Amino acid sequence: MDIFRTKNVEQSIQDTEAPEHRLKKRLSALDLTVFGIGVIVGTGIFVLTGQVAKLTAGPAVALSFVVAAVVCGLAALCYAEFASTIPVAGSAYTFSFATLGEFPAWVIGWDLMLEMALAAAVVAVGWSGYFASLMESLGIHLPTWMAGESPVVNLPAMIIVLILTGVLALGIKLSSRVNLVIVTIKVAV
């Protein structure tokens, strides 16, 4: 068995076009645009910008954003080229399977799964910190075992993960609408 065997583009497209593998296209251009904005404007932007401006970059923080935007744009162009060459679902896994082989694609696929799980945990903990601050400003003090600096169980983070998992399980359109509300609030604030 060759662990570096590749899957050609034609075979990838043919597999994707099979009726049992076809993705339902339910998102509009607005849904996709809002999703992109939500991904770009993450949780940390509100916390880290002030800290970076204070401790490191100073007034050059605006220039730091420009440099970061250029780098992100170059990465986006790479993905756009991949997607136009191999127009099937699967992102980096599919692209690497077609170019590098099965084993590198397997490693990249698992790396993406771990990356997404870690990112979800980090965002949930960040949200929990915001929630604890909000409760504190309202005069409600959460116990430190629940949402303190080193909680035993970060209950607010667990609850938000369970709620959002439930929303995702209910369908892409509902998820998109919830995302629209959250991104609107995030951008407006």
Coordinates of N, CA and C in Angstrom, one line a residue:
M1 N 0.8 -1.2 0.0 CA 0.0 0.0 0.0 C 0.9 1.2 0.0
D2 N 0.6 2.1 -0.9 CA 1.4 3.4 -1.0 C 0.7 4.5 -0.2
I3 N 1.4 4.9 0.8 CA 0.8 6.0 1.7 C 0.9 7.4 1.0
F4 N 1.7 7.4 -0.1 CA 1.8 8.7 -0.7 C 1.0 8.7 -2.1
R5 N 0.1 7.8 -2.2 CA -0.7 7.8 -3.5 C -1.6 9.0 -3.5
T6 N -1.8 9.6 -4.6 CA -2.6 10.8 -4.7 C -4.0 10.5 -5.4
K7 N -4.9 11.4 -5.2 CA -6.2 11.2 -5.8 C -6.3 12.3 -6.8
N8 N -6.5 12.0 -8.1 CA -6.5 13.0 -9.1 C -7.8 13.9 -9.0
V9 N -7.7 15.1 -9.6 CA -8.7 16.1 -9.5 C -10.0 15.5 -10.1
E10 N -10.0 14.8 -11.2 CA -11.2 14.3 -11.9 C -11.9 13.3 -11.0
Q11 N -11.1 12.4 -10.3 CA -11.7 11.5 -9.4 C -12.4 12.2 -8.2
S12 N -11.7 13.2 -7.7 CA -12.3 14.0 -6.5 C -13.6 14.6 -6.9
I13 N -13.6 15.2 -8.1 CA -14.9 15.9 -8.6 C -15.9 14.8 -8.8
Q14 N -15.6 13.7 -9.4 CA -16.6 12.6 -9.7 C -17.2 12.1 -8.4
D15 N -16.3 11.9 -7.4 CA -16.8 11.4 -6.1 C -17.7 12.4 -5.4
T16 N -17.4 13.7 -5.5 CA -18.3 14.7 -4.9 C -19.6 14.9 -5.6
E17 N -19.6 14.7 -6.9 CA -20.9 14.9 -7.7 C -21.8 13.7 -7.6
A18 N -21.4 12.6 -6.9 CA -22.3 11.5 -6.7 C -23.5 12.0 -5.8
P19 N -24.7 11.6 -6.1 CA -25.9 12.1 -5.4 C -25.8 11.9 -3.9
E20 N -25.2 10.8 -3.4 CA -25.1 10.6 -1.9 C -24.1 11.5 -1.3
H21 N -23.2 12.1 -2.0 CA -22.1 12.9 -1.5 C -22.3 14.4 -1.7
R22 N -23.4 14.7 -2.4 CA -23.6 16.1 -2.8 C -24.0 17.0 -1.6
L23 N -23.4 18.1 -1.5 CA -23.7 19.0 -0.4 C -24.9 19.9 -0.8
K24 N -25.8 20.2 0.1 CA -26.9 21.0 -0.2 C -26.5 22.5 0.0
K25 N -26.7 23.3 -1.0 CA -26.3 24.7 -1.0 C -27.4 25.5 -0.4
R26 N -27.4 25.9 0.8 CA -28.5 26.6 1.5 C -28.0 28.0 2.0
L27 N -26.8 28.4 1.8 CA -26.3 29.7 2.3 C -26.3 30.7 1.2
S28 N -26.7 31.9 1.5 CA -26.7 33.0 0.5 C -25.4 33.7 0.6
A29 N -25.2 34.7 -0.3 CA -23.9 35.5 -0.3 C -23.8 36.2 1.0
L30 N -25.0 36.7 1.5 CA -25.0 37.5 2.8 C -24.5 36.5 3.9
D31 N -25.1 35.3 3.9 CA -24.7 34.4 5.0 C -23.2 34.1 4.9
L32 N -22.6 33.9 3.8 CA -21.2 33.6 3.6 C -20.3 34.8 4.0
T33 N -20.8 36.0 3.6 CA -20.1 37.2 4.0 C -20.0 37.5 5.5
V34 N -21.2 37.3 6.1 CA -21.3 37.4 7.6 C -20.4 36.4 8.3
F35 N -20.4 35.2 7.7 CA -19.6 34.1 8.3 C -18.1 34.5 8.2
G36 N -17.7 35.0 7.1 CA -16.3 35.5 6.9 C -15.9 36.6 7.9
I37 N -16.8 37.6 8.0 CA -16.6 38.7 9.0 C -16.5 38.1 10.4
G38 N -17.4 37.2 10.7 CA -17.3 36.6 12.1 C -16.0 35.8 12.3
V39 N -15.5 35.2 11.3 CA -14.2 34.5 11.5 C -13.1 35.5 11.6
I40 N -13.1 36.5 10.8 CA -12.0 37.5 10.8 C -12.0 38.3 12.1
V41 N -13.1 38.8 12.6 CA -13.2 39.6 13.8 C -13.5 38.6 14.9
G42 N -12.5 38.0 15.4 CA -12.6 37.0 16.5 C -12.7 37.6 17.8
T43 N -12.8 36.7 18.8 CA -13.0 37.2 20.2 C -11.8 38.0 20.7
G44 N -10.6 37.6 20.4 CA -9.4 38.2 20.9 C -9.1 39.6 20.5
I45 N -9.8 40.0 19.4 CA -9.4 41.3 18.8 C -9.7 42.4 19.8
F46 N -10.8 42.2 20.7 CA -11.1 43.3 21.6 C -10.2 43.3 22.8
V47 N -9.6 42.2 23.2 CA -8.8 42.1 24.3 C -7.3 42.5 23.9
L48 N -6.9 41.8 22.9 CA -5.4 41.9 22.5 C -5.0 43.2 21.9
T49 N -5.9 43.9 21.2 CA -5.6 45.1 20.5 C -5.0 46.2 21.5
G50 N -5.8 46.3 22.6 CA -5.3 47.3 23.6 C -4.0 46.9 24.3
Q51 N -3.9 45.6 24.6 CA -2.6 45.1 25.2 C -1.4 45.3 24.3
V52 N -1.6 45.0 23.0 CA -0.5 45.1 22.1 C -0.2 46.5 21.9
A53 N -1.2 47.4 21.8 CA -0.9 48.8 21.6 C -0.1 49.4 22.8
K54 N -0.5 48.9 24.0 CA 0.1 49.4 25.2 C 1.5 48.9 25.4
L55 N 1.7 47.6 25.2 CA 3.0 47.0 25.6 C 4.0 46.8 24.4
T56 N 3.5 46.8 23.2 CA 4.5 46.4 22.1 C 4.5 47.5 21.0
A57 N 3.4 47.5 20.3 CA 3.4 48.3 19.0 C 3.2 49.8 19.2
G58 N 2.5 50.2 20.3 CA 2.2 51.6 20.4 C 1.3 52.1 19.3
P59 N 1.5 53.3 18.8 CA 0.7 53.8 17.7 C 0.8 53.0 16.4
A60 N 1.9 52.2 16.3 CA 2.1 51.4 15.1 C 1.2 50.2 15.0
V61 N 0.2 50.1 16.0 CA -0.7 49.0 16.0 C -1.5 49.0 14.7
A62 N -1.8 50.2 14.1 CA -2.5 50.2 12.9 C -1.7 49.6 11.7
L63 N -0.4 49.9 11.7 CA 0.5 49.3 10.7 C 0.5 47.8 10.9
S64 N 0.5 47.3 12.2 CA 0.5 45.9 12.4 C -0.7 45.2 11.8
F65 N -1.9 45.9 11.9 CA -3.1 45.4 11.3 C -3.0 45.3 9.8
V66 N -2.3 46.3 9.2 CA -2.1 46.3 7.7 C -1.2 45.1 7.3
V67 N -0.1 44.9 8.0 CA 0.8 43.8 7.7 C 0.0 42.5 7.9
A68 N -0.7 42.3 9.0 CA -1.5 41.1 9.2 C -2.5 40.9 8.1
A69 N -3.2 42.0 7.6 CA -4.2 41.9 6.6 C -3.5 41.4 5.3
V70 N -2.3 41.9 5.0 CA -1.6 41.5 3.7 C -1.3 40.0 3.8
V71 N -0.8 39.5 5.0 CA -0.4 38.1 5.1 C -1.7 37.2 5.0
C72 N -2.8 37.7 5.6 CA -4.0 36.9 5.5 C -4.5 36.9 4.1
G73 N -4.4 38.0 3.4 CA -4.8 38.1 2.0 C -4.0 37.1 1.1
L74 N -2.7 37.0 1.4 CA -1.9 36.0 0.6 C -2.3 34.6 0.9
A75 N -2.6 34.3 2.2 CA -3.1 32.9 2.5 C -4.5 32.7 1.8
A76 N -5.3 33.7 1.8 CA -6.6 33.6 1.1 C -6.5 33.3 -0.4
L77 N -5.5 34.0 -1.0 CA -5.2 33.8 -2.4 C -4.8 32.3 -2.7
C78 N -4.0 31.8 -1.8 CA -3.6 30.3 -1.9 C -4.8 29.4 -1.9
Y79 N -5.7 29.6 -0.9 CA -6.9 28.8 -0.8 C -7.8 29.0 -2.0
A80 N -7.9 30.3 -2.5 CA -8.7 30.5 -3.7 C -8.1 29.8 -4.9
E81 N -6.8 29.7 -5.0 CA -6.2 29.0 -6.2 C -6.5 27.5 -6.0
F82 N -6.3 27.0 -4.8 CA -6.6 25.6 -4.6 C -8.0 25.3 -4.9
A83 N -9.0 26.1 -4.4 CA -10.4 25.8 -4.6 C -10.8 25.9 -6.1
S84 N -10.1 26.8 -6.8 CA -10.5 26.8 -8.3 C -9.8 25.6 -9.0
T85 N -8.7 25.1 -8.5 CA -8.1 24.0 -9.2 C -8.8 22.7 -8.8
I86 N -9.2 22.5 -7.5 CA -9.8 21.3 -7.0 C -11.2 21.8 -6.4
P87 N -12.2 22.0 -7.2 CA -13.5 22.6 -6.7 C -14.4 21.6 -6.0
V88 N -13.9 21.0 -4.9 CA -14.7 20.0 -4.1 C -14.6 20.4 -2.6
A89 N -15.5 19.8 -1.8 CA -15.4 20.1 -0.4 C -14.2 19.3 0.2
G90 N -13.8 19.8 1.3 CA -12.7 19.1 2.0 C -11.5 20.0 2.4
S91 N -11.4 21.2 1.8 CA -10.4 22.1 2.1 C -9.0 21.6 2.0
A92 N -8.2 21.8 3.0 CA -6.8 21.5 3.0 C -6.6 19.9 2.9
Y93 N -7.5 19.1 3.4 CA -7.4 17.7 3.3 C -7.4 17.3 1.8
T94 N -8.4 17.8 1.1 CA -8.6 17.4 -0.3 C -7.4 17.9 -1.1
F95 N -7.0 19.2 -0.8 CA -5.9 19.8 -1.6 C -4.6 19.0 -1.4
S96 N -4.4 18.6 -0.2 CA -3.1 17.8 0.1 C -3.2 16.4 -0.4
F97 N -4.4 15.8 -0.4 CA -4.6 14.4 -1.0 C -4.3 14.4 -2.5
A98 N -4.7 15.5 -3.2 CA -4.5 15.6 -4.6 C -3.0 15.9 -4.9
T99 N -2.3 16.5 -4.0 CA -0.9 17.0 -4.4 C 0.2 16.2 -3.6
L100 N 0.0 16.0 -2.4 CA 1.0 15.4 -1.5 C 0.9 13.9 -1.3
G101 N -0.4 13.4 -1.3 CA -0.6 12.0 -1.1 C -1.5 11.8 0.1
E102 N -1.9 10.5 0.3 CA -2.9 10.1 1.3 C -2.4 10.3 2.8
F103 N -1.2 9.9 3.1 CA -0.7 10.1 4.4 C -0.5 11.5 4.9
P104 N 0.1 12.4 4.0 CA 0.1 13.8 4.4 C -1.3 14.4 4.6
A105 N -2.2 14.0 3.7 CA -3.6 14.5 3.8 C -4.2 14.0 5.1
W106 N -3.9 12.8 5.5 CA -4.5 12.3 6.8 C -3.9 13.1 8.0
V107 N -2.6 13.4 7.9 CA -2.0 14.2 9.0 C -2.6 15.6 9.0
I108 N -2.8 16.2 7.9 CA -3.3 17.5 7.8 C -4.8 17.5 8.2
G109 N -5.5 16.5 7.8 CA -6.9 16.4 8.3 C -7.1 16.3 9.8
W110 N -6.2 15.5 10.4 CA -6.3 15.4 11.9 C -5.8 16.7 12.5
D111 N -4.8 17.3 11.9 CA -4.3 18.6 12.4 C -5.4 19.6 12.4
L112 N -6.2 19.7 11.3 CA -7.3 20.6 11.3 C -8.3 20.3 12.3
M113 N -8.6 19.0 12.5 CA -9.6 18.7 13.6 C -9.1 19.1 15.0
L114 N -7.9 18.9 15.3 CA -7.3 19.3 16.6 C -7.3 20.8 16.7
E115 N -6.9 21.5 15.6 CA -6.9 23.0 15.6 C -8.3 23.6 15.8
M116 N -9.3 23.0 15.2 CA -10.6 23.5 15.4 C -11.1 23.2 16.8
A117 N -10.8 22.1 17.4 CA -11.2 21.8 18.8 C -10.5 22.7 19.7
L118 N -9.2 23.0 19.5 CA -8.5 23.9 20.4 C -9.0 25.3 20.3
A119 N -9.3 25.7 19.0 CA -9.8 27.1 18.8 C -11.2 27.2 19.5
A120 N -12.0 26.2 19.4 CA -13.4 26.3 20.1 C -13.2 26.4 21.6
A121 N -12.3 25.7 22.1 CA -12.0 25.7 23.6 C -11.5 27.1 24.0
V122 N -10.6 27.6 23.2 CA -10.0 29.0 23.5 C -11.1 30.0 23.5
V123 N -11.9 30.0 22.4 CA -13.0 31.0 22.3 C -14.0 30.8 23.4
A124 N -14.4 29.6 23.8 CA -15.3 29.4 24.8 C -14.8 29.9 26.2
V125 N -13.5 29.7 26.4 CA -12.9 30.2 27.7 C -12.9 31.8 27.6
G126 N -12.6 32.3 26.4 CA -12.6 33.8 26.3 C -14.0 34.4 26.5
W127 N -15.0 33.7 26.0 CA -16.4 34.1 26.2 C -16.8 34.0 27.6
S128 N -16.3 33.0 28.3 CA -16.6 32.8 29.7 C -16.0 33.9 30.5
G129 N -14.8 34.4 30.2 CA -14.2 35.6 30.8 C -15.1 36.8 30.6
Y130 N -15.6 37.0 29.4 CA -16.5 38.2 29.1 C -17.7 38.1 29.9
F131 N -18.3 36.8 30.0 CA -19.5 36.6 30.7 C -19.3 36.9 32.2
A132 N -18.2 36.4 32.8 CA -17.9 36.6 34.2 C -17.8 38.1 34.5
S133 N -17.1 38.8 33.6 CA -17.0 40.3 33.7 C -18.4 41.0 33.7
L134 N -19.2 40.6 32.8 CA -20.6 41.1 32.7 C -21.3 40.9 34.0
M135 N -21.3 39.6 34.5 CA -22.0 39.3 35.7 C -21.4 40.1 36.9
E136 N -20.1 40.3 36.9 CA -19.5 41.1 37.9 C -20.0 42.6 37.9
S137 N -20.1 43.1 36.7 CA -20.6 44.5 36.6 C -22.0 44.6 37.0
L138 N -22.8 43.6 36.9 CA -24.2 43.6 37.3 C -24.3 43.2 38.8
G139 N -23.2 43.0 39.5 CA -23.2 42.7 40.9 C -23.4 41.3 41.2
I140 N -23.3 40.4 40.2 CA -23.4 39.0 40.5 C -22.0 38.4 40.4
H141 N -21.6 37.8 41.5 CA -20.3 37.2 41.6 C -20.3 35.7 41.4
L142 N -19.7 35.3 40.4 CA -19.6 33.8 40.1 C -18.5 33.2 41.0
P143 N -18.7 32.1 41.5 CA -17.6 31.4 42.3 C -16.4 31.1 41.5
T144 N -15.2 31.3 42.1 CA -14.0 31.1 41.4 C -13.8 29.6 40.9
W145 N -14.4 28.7 41.6 CA -14.3 27.3 41.1 C -15.0 27.1 39.8
M146 N -16.0 28.0 39.5 CA -16.8 27.9 38.2 C -16.2 28.7 37.1
A147 N -15.7 29.9 37.4 CA -15.3 30.8 36.3 C -14.2 31.7 36.7
G148 N -13.4 31.3 37.6 CA -12.3 32.2 38.1 C -11.1 32.0 37.2
E149 N -9.9 32.5 37.8 CA -8.7 32.4 37.0 C -8.3 31.0 36.6
S150 N -8.5 30.1 37.6 CA -8.2 28.7 37.3 C -9.4 27.8 37.8
P151 N -10.4 27.8 37.0 CA -11.6 27.1 37.5 C -11.4 25.6 37.4
V152 N -12.1 24.9 38.3 CA -12.1 23.4 38.3 C -12.9 23.0 37.1
V153 N -14.1 23.6 36.9 CA -14.9 23.3 35.7 C -15.4 24.7 35.3
N154 N -15.1 25.0 34.0 CA -15.5 26.3 33.5 C -16.9 26.2 33.0
L155 N -17.9 26.3 33.9 CA -19.3 26.1 33.6 C -19.8 27.0 32.5
P156 N -19.5 28.3 32.5 CA -20.1 29.1 31.4 C -19.5 28.7 30.0
A157 N -18.2 28.3 30.0 CA -17.7 27.8 28.7 C -18.4 26.6 28.3
M158 N -18.6 25.6 29.2 CA -19.3 24.4 28.8 C -20.7 24.7 28.3
I159 N -21.4 25.6 29.0 CA -22.8 25.9 28.6 C -22.8 26.5 27.2
I160 N -21.9 27.4 26.9 CA -22.0 28.0 25.6 C -21.6 27.0 24.5
V161 N -20.7 26.1 24.8 CA -20.3 25.1 23.8 C -21.5 24.2 23.5
L162 N -22.2 23.8 24.6 CA -23.4 22.9 24.5 C -24.5 23.6 23.7
I163 N -24.8 24.9 24.0 CA -25.8 25.7 23.3 C -25.5 25.8 21.8
L164 N -24.3 26.2 21.5 CA -23.9 26.3 20.1 C -23.8 25.0 19.4
T165 N -23.5 23.9 20.0 CA -23.5 22.6 19.4 C -25.0 22.3 19.1
G166 N -25.9 22.6 20.0 CA -27.3 22.3 19.7 C -27.8 23.1 18.5
V167 N -27.4 24.4 18.4 CA -27.8 25.2 17.3 C -27.3 24.7 16.0
L168 N -26.0 24.2 16.0 CA -25.4 23.7 14.8 C -26.1 22.4 14.4
A169 N -26.5 21.6 15.4 CA -27.2 20.3 15.1 C -28.6 20.6 14.5
L170 N -29.2 21.7 14.7 CA -30.5 22.0 14.2 C -30.5 22.5 12.8
G171 N -29.4 22.7 12.2 CA -29.3 23.1 10.8 C -28.5 24.3 10.4
I172 N -28.1 24.4 9.2 CA -27.2 25.4 8.7 C -27.9 26.8 8.7
K173 N -29.2 26.8 8.3 CA -29.9 28.1 8.2 C -30.0 28.7 9.6
L174 N -30.4 27.9 10.6 CA -30.5 28.5 11.9 C -29.1 28.9 12.4
S175 N -28.1 28.1 12.2 CA -26.7 28.5 12.6 C -26.3 29.8 11.9
S176 N -26.7 30.0 10.6 CA -26.4 31.2 9.9 C -27.1 32.4 10.5
R177 N -28.3 32.2 10.9 CA -29.1 33.4 11.5 C -28.5 33.7 12.9
V178 N -28.2 32.7 13.7 CA -27.5 33.0 15.0 C -26.2 33.7 14.8
N179 N -25.4 33.3 13.8 CA -24.2 33.9 13.5 C -24.4 35.3 13.0
L180 N -25.4 35.6 12.3 CA -25.7 37.0 11.8 C -26.0 37.9 13.0
V181 N -26.7 37.4 14.0 CA -27.0 38.2 15.2 C -25.8 38.5 16.0
I182 N -25.0 37.4 16.2 CA -23.7 37.6 17.0 C -22.8 38.5 16.3
V183 N -22.6 38.4 15.0 CA -21.6 39.2 14.3 C -22.1 40.7 14.3
T184 N -23.4 40.9 14.1 CA -23.9 42.2 14.1 C -23.7 42.9 15.5
I185 N -23.9 42.2 16.5 CA -23.6 42.7 17.9 C -22.1 43.0 18.0
K186 N -21.3 42.0 17.6 CA -19.8 42.1 17.7 C -19.3 43.4 16.9
V187 N -19.8 43.6 15.7 CA -19.3 44.7 14.9 C -19.9 46.0 15.4
A188 N -21.1 46.0 15.9 CA -21.8 47.2 16.4 C -21.1 47.7 17.7
V189 N -20.7 46.8 18.5 CA -20.0 47.2 19.8 C -18.6 47.5 19.5

